[in-house]
Coordinates of N, CA, C and O in Angstrom, one line a residue:
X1 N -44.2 -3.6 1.5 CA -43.1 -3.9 2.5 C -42.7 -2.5 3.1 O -42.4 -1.6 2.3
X2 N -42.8 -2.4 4.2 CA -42.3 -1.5 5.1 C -40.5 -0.7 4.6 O -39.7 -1.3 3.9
X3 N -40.4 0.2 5.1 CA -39.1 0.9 4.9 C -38.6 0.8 6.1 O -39.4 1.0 7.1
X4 N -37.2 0.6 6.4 CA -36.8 0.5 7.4 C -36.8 2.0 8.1 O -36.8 2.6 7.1
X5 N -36.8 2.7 8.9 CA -36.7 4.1 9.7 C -35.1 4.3 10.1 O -34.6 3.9 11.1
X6 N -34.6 5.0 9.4 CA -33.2 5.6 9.9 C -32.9 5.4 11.2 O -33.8 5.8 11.9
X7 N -32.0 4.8 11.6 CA -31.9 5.4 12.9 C -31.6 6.5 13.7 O -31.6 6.8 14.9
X8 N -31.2 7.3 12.2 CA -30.3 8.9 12.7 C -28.9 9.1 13.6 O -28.5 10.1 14.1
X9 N -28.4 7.8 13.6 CA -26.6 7.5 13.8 C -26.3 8.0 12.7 O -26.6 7.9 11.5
X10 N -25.2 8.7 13.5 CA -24.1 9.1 11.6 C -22.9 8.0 12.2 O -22.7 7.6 13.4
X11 N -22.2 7.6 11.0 CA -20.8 6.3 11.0 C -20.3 7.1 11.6 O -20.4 8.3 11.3
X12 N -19.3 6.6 12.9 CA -18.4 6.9 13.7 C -17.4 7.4 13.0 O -16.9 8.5 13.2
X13 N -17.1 6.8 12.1 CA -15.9 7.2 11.0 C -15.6 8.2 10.3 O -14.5 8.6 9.9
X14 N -17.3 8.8 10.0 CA -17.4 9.9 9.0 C -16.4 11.2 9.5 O -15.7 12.0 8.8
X15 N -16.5 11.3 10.6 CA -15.7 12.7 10.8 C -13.9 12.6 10.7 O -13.2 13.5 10.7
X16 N -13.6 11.5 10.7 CA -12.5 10.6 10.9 C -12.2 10.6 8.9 O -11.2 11.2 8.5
X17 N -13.0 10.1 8.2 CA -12.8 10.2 6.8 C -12.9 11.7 6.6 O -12.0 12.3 6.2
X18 N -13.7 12.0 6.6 CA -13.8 14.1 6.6 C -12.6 14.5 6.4 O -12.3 14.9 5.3
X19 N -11.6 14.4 7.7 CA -10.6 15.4 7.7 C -9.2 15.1 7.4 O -8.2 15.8 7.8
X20 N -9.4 13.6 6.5 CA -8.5 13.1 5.8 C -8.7 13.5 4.4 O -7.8 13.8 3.6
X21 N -10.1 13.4 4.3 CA -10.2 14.0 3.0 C -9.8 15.7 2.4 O -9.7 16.0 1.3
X22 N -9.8 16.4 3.6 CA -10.2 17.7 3.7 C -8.6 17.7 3.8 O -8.4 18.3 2.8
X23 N -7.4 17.4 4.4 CA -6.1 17.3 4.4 C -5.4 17.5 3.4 O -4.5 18.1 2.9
X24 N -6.5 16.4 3.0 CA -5.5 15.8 1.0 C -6.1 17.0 0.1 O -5.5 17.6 -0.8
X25 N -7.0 17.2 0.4 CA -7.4 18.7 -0.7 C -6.8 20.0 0.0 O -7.3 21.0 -0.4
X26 N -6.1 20.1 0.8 CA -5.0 21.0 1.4 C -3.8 20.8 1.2 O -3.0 21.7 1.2
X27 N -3.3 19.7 1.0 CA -2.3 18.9 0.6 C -1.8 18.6 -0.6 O -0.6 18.6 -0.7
X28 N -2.7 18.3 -1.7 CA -2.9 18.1 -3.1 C -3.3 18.8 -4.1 O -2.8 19.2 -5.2
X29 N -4.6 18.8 -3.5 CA -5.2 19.5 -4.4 C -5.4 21.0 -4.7 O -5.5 21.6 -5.8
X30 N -5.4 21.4 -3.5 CA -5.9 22.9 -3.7 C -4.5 23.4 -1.9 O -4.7 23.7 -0.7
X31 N -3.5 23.2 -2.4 CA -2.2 23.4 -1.5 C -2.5 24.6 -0.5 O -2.7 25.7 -1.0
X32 N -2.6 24.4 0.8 CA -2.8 25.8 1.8 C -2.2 24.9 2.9 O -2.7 23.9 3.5
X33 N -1.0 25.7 3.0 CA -0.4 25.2 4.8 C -0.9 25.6 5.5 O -1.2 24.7 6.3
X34 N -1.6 27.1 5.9 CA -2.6 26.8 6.8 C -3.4 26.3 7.3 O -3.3 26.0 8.5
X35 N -4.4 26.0 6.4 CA -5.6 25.2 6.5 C -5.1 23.8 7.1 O -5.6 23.2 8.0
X36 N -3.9 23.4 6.1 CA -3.5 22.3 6.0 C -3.6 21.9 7.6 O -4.3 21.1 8.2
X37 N -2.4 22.9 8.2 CA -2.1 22.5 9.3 C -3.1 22.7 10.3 O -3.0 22.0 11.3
X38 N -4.2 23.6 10.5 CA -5.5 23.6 10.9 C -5.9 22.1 11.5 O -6.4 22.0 12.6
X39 N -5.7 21.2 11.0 CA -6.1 19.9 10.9 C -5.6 18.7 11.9 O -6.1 17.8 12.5
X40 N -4.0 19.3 11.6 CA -3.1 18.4 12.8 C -3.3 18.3 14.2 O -4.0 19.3 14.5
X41 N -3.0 17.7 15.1 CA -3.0 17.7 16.2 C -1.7 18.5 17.1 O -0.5 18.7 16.7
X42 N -2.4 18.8 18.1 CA -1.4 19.9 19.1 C -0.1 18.9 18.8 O 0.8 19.4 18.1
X43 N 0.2 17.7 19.4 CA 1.9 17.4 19.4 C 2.2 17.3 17.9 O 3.3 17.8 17.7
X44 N 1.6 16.9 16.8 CA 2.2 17.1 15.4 C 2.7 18.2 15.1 O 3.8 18.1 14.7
X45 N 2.3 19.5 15.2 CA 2.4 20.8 15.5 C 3.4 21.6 15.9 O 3.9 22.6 15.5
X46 N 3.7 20.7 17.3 CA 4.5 21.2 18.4 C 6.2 20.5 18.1 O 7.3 21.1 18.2
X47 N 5.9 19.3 17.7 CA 7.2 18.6 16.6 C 7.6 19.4 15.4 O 8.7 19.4 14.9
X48 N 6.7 20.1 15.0 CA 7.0 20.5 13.4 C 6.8 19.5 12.8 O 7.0 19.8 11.6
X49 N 6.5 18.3 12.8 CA 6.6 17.3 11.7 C 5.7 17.3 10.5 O 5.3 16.3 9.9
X50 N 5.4 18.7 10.1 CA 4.6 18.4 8.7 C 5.1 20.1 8.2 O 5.3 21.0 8.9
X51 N 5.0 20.0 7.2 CA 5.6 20.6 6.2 C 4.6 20.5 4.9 O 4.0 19.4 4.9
X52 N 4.2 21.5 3.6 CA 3.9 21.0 2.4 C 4.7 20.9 1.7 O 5.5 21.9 1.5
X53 N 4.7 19.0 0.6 CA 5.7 18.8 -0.1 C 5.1 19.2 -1.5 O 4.0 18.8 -2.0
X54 N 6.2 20.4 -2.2 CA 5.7 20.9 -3.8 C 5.8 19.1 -4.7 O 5.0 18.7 -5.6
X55 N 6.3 18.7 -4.4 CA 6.4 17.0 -5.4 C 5.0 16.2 -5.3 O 4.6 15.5 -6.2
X56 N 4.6 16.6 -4.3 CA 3.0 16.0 -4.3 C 1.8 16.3 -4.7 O 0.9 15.5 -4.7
X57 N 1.8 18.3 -5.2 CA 0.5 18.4 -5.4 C 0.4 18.5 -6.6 O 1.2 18.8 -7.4
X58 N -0.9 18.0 -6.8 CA -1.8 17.3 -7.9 C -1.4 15.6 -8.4 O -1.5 14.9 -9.4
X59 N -0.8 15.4 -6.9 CA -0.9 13.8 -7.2 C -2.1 13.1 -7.2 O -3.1 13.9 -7.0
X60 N -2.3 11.8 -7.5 CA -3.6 11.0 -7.3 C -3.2 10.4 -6.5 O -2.1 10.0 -6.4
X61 N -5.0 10.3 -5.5 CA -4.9 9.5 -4.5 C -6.2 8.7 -4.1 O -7.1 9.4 -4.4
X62 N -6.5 8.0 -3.7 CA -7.3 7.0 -2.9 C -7.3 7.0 -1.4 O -6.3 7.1 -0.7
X63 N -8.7 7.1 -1.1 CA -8.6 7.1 0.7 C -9.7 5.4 0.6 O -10.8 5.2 0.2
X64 N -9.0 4.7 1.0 CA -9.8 3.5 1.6 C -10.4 3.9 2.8 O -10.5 5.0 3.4
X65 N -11.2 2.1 2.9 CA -12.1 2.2 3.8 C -11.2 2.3 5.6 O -10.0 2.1 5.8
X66 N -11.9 2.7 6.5 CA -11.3 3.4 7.7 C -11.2 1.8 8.6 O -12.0 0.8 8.5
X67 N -10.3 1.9 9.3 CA -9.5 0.5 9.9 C -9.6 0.5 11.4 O -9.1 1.6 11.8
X68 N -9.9 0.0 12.2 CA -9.3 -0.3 13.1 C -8.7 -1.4 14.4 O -9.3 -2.2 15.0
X69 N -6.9 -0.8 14.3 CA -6.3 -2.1 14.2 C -5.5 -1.9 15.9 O -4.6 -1.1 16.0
X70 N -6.0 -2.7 17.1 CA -5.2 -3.0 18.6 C -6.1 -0.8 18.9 O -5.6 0.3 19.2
X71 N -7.1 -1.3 18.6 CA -7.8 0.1 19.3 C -7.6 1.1 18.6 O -8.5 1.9 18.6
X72 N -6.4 1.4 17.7 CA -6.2 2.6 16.6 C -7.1 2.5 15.6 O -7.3 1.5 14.8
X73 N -7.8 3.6 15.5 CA -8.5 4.1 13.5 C -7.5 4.7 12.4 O -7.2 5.9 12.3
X74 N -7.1 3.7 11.6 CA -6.0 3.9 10.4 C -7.3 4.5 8.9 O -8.4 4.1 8.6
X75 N -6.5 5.3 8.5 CA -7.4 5.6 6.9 C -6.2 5.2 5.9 O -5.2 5.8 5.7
X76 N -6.6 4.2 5.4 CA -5.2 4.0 4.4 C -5.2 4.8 2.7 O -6.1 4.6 1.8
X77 N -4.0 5.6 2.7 CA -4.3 6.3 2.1 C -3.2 6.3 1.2 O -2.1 6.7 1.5
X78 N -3.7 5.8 -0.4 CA -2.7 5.7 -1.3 C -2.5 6.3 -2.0 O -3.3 6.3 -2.9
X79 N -1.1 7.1 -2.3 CA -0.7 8.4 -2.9 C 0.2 7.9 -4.1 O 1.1 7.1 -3.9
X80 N -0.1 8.2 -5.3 CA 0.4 8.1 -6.5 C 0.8 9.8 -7.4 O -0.1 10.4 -8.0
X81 N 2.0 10.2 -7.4 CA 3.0 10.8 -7.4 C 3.8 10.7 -8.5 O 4.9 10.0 -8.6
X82 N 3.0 12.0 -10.0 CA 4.2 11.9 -10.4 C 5.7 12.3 -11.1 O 6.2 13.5 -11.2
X83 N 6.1 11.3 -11.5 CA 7.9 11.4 -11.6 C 8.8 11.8 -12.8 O 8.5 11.5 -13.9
X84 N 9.9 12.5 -12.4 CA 10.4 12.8 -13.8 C 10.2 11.9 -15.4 O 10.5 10.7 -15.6
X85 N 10.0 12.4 -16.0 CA 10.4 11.4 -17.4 C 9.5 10.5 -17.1 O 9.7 9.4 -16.8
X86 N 7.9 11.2 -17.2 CA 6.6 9.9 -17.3 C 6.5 8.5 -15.9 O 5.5 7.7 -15.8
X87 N 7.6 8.5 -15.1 CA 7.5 7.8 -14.4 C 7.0 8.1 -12.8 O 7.1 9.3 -12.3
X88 N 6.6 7.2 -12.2 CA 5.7 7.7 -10.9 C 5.8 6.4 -9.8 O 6.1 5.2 -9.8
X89 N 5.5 7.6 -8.6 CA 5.9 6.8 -7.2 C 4.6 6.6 -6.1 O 4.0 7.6 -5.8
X90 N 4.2 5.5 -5.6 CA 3.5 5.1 -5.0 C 3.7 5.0 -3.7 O 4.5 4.1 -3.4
X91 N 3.3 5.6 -2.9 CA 3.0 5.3 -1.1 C 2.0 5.0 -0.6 O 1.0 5.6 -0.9
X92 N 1.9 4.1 0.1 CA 0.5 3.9 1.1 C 0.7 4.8 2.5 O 1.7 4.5 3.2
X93 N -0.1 5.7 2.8 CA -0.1 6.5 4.0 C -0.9 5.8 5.3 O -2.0 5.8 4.8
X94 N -0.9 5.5 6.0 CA -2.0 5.1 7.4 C -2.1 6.2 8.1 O -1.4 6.5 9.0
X95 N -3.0 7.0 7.6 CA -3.5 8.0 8.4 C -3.8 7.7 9.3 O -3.9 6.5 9.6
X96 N -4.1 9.0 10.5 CA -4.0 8.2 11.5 C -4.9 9.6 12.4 O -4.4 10.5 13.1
X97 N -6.5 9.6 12.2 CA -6.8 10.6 12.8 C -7.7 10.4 14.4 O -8.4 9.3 14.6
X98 N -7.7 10.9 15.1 CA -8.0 10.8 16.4 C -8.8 12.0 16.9 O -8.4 13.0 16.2
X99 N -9.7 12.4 17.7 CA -10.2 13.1 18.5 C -9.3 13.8 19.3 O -8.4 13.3 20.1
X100 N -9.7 15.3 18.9 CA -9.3 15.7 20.1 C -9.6 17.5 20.5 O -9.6 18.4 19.7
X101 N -9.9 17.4 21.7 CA -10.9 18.3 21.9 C -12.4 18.6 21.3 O -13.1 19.6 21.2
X102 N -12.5 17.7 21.1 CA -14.1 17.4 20.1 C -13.9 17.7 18.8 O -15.0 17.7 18.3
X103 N -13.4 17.8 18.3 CA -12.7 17.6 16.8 C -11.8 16.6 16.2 O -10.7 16.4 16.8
X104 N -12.0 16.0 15.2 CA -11.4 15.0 14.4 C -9.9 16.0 13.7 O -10.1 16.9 12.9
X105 N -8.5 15.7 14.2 CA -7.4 15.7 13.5 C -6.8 14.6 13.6 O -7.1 13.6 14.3
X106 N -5.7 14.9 12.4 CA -4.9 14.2 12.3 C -3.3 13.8 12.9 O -2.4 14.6 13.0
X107 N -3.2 12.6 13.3 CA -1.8 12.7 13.9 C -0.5 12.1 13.3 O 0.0 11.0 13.6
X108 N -0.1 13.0 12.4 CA 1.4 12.8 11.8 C 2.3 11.9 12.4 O 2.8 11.0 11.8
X109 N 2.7 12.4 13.7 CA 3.1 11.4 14.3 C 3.5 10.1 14.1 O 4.5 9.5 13.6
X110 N 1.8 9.7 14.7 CA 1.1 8.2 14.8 C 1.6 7.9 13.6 O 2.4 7.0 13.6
X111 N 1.3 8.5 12.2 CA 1.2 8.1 10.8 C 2.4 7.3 10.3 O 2.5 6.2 9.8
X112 N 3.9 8.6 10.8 CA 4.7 8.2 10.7 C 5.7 7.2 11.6 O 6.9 6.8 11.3
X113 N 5.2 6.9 12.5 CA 6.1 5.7 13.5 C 5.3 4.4 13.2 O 5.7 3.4 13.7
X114 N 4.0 4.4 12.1 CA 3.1 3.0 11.1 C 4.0 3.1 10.1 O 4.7 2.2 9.7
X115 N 4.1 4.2 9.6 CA 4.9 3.6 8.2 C 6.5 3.3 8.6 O 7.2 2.6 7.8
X116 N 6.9 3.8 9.4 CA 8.4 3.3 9.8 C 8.4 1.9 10.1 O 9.0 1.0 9.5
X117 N 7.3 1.8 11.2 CA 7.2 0.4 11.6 C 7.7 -0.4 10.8 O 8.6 -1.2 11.0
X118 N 6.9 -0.3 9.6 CA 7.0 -1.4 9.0 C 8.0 -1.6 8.0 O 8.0 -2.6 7.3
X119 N 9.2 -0.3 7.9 CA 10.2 -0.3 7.4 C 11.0 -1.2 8.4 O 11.8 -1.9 7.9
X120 N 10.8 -1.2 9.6 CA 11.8 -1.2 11.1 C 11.8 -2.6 10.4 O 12.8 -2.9 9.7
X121 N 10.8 -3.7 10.4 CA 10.5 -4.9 10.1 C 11.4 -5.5 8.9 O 11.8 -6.7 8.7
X122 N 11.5 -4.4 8.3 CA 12.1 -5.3 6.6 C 13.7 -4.9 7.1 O 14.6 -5.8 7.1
X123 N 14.0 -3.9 7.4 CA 15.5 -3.8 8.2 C 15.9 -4.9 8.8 O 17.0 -5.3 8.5
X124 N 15.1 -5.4 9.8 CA 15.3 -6.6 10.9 C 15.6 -7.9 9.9 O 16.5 -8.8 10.1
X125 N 14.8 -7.9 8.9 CA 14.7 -9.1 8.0 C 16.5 -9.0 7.1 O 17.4 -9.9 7.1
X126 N 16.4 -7.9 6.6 CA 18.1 -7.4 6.2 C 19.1 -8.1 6.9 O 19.9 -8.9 6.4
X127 N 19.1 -7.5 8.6 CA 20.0 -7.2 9.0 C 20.4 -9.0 9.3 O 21.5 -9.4 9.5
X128 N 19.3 -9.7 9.4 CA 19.4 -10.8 10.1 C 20.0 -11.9 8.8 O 20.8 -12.8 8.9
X129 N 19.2 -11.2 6.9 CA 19.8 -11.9 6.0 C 21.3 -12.2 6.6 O 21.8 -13.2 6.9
X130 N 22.1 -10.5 6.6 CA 23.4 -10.5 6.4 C 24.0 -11.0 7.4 O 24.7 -11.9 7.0
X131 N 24.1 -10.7 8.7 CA 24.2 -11.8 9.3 C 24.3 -13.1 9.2 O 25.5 -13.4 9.4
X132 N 23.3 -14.2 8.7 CA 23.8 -15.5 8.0 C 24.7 -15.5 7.1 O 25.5 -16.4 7.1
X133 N 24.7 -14.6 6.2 CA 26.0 -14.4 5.5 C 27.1 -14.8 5.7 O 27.9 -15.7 5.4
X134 N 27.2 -13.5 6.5 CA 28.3 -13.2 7.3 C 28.9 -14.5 8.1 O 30.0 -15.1 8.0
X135 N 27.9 -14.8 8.8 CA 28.1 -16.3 9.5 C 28.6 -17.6 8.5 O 29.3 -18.5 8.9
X136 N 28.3 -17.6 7.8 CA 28.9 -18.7 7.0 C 29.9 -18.2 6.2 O 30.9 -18.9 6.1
X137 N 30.0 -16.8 5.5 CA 31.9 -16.2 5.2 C 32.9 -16.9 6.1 O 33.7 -17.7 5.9
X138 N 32.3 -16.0 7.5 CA 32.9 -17.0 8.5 C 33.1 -18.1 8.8 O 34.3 -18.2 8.9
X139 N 32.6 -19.2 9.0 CA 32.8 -20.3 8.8 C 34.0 -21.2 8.0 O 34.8 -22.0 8.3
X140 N 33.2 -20.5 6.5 CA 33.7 -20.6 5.1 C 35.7 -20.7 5.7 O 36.5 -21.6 6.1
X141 N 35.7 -19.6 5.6 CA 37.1 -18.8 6.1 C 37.8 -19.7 7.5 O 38.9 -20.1 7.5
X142 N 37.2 -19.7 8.2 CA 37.8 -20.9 9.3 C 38.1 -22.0 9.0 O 39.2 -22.4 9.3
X143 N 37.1 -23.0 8.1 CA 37.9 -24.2 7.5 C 38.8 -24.0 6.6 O 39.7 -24.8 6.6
X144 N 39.0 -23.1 5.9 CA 39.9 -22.9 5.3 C 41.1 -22.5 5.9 O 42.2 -22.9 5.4
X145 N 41.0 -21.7 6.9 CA 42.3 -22.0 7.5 C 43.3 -22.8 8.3 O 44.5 -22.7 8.5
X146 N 41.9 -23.8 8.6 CA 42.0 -24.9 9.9 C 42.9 -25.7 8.5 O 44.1 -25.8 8.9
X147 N 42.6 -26.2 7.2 CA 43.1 -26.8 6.2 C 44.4 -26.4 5.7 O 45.2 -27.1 5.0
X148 N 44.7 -24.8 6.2 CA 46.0 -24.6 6.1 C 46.3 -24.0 4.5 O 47.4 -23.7 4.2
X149 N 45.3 -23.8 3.8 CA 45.4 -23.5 2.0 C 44.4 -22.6 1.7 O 43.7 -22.6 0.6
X150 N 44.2 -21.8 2.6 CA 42.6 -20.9 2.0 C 43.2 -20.2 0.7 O 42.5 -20.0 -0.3
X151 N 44.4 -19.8 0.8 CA 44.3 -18.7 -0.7 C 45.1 -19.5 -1.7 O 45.8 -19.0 -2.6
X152 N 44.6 -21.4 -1.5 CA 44.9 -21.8 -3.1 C 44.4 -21.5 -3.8 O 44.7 -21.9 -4.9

């Protein structure tokens, strides 16, 4: 049986996992802000939005497989972190690396308005619990006064 012949494509992704990998071993492993920040993109940069956190390095971590979700390439990236007194904290990161200038960085940014997002979402879910709450307190409290005896 025949061997199939390479095609000599490299995965679109690989340079995209590269420098997620190459982040986290600037980040974690082997800590250098420069390098680190080498990596980011011009507006991450120009925000200031990255910083190295001492609480993270030598955490464990996982880079999953590379995503792409409404045209974005996400690297999901889960950070296990740990915590005083044997205990430890878990994050999932969505990296979020993009092209630019012919090079694969990363955009902090992007990363962090995904992981907000999806805080924004559980807020909405909150705000809307208390709300019903609220709305039947209300209620609650109106018949009760309409009855003339709320603080029997």
């Amino acid at each position: 049986m025949a061997k199939k012949k390479a095609s000599g494509r490299k995965d679109p992704a690989a340079g995209a996992v590269a420098v997620v990998q190459q982040f986290l071993k600037h980040t974690i492993d082997k800590p250098d802000e420069v390098k680190a920040k080498a990596l980011l993109t011009a507006a991450t940069l120009a925000r200031g939005a990255f910083h190295l956190t001492p609480e993270i390095f030598g955490a464990r971590y996982t880079v999953a497989e590379p995503r792409v979700e409404k045209g974005h390439l996400w690297i999901p990236v889960e950070i296990t972190s740990a915590g005083a007194g044997g205990s430890s904290q878990t994050i999932m990161f969505p990296m979020a690396p993009v092209e630019e200038d012919g090079q694969w960085k990363l955009d902090m940014l992007r990363t962090m308005v995904r992981m907000m997002g999806g805080m924004e979402a559980v807020v909405d879910q909150m705000a809307q619990a208390v709300g019903q709450v609220m709305e039947g307190v209300g209620e609650a409290l109106a018949s009760g006064l309409q009855g003339g005896d709320a603080f029997s």
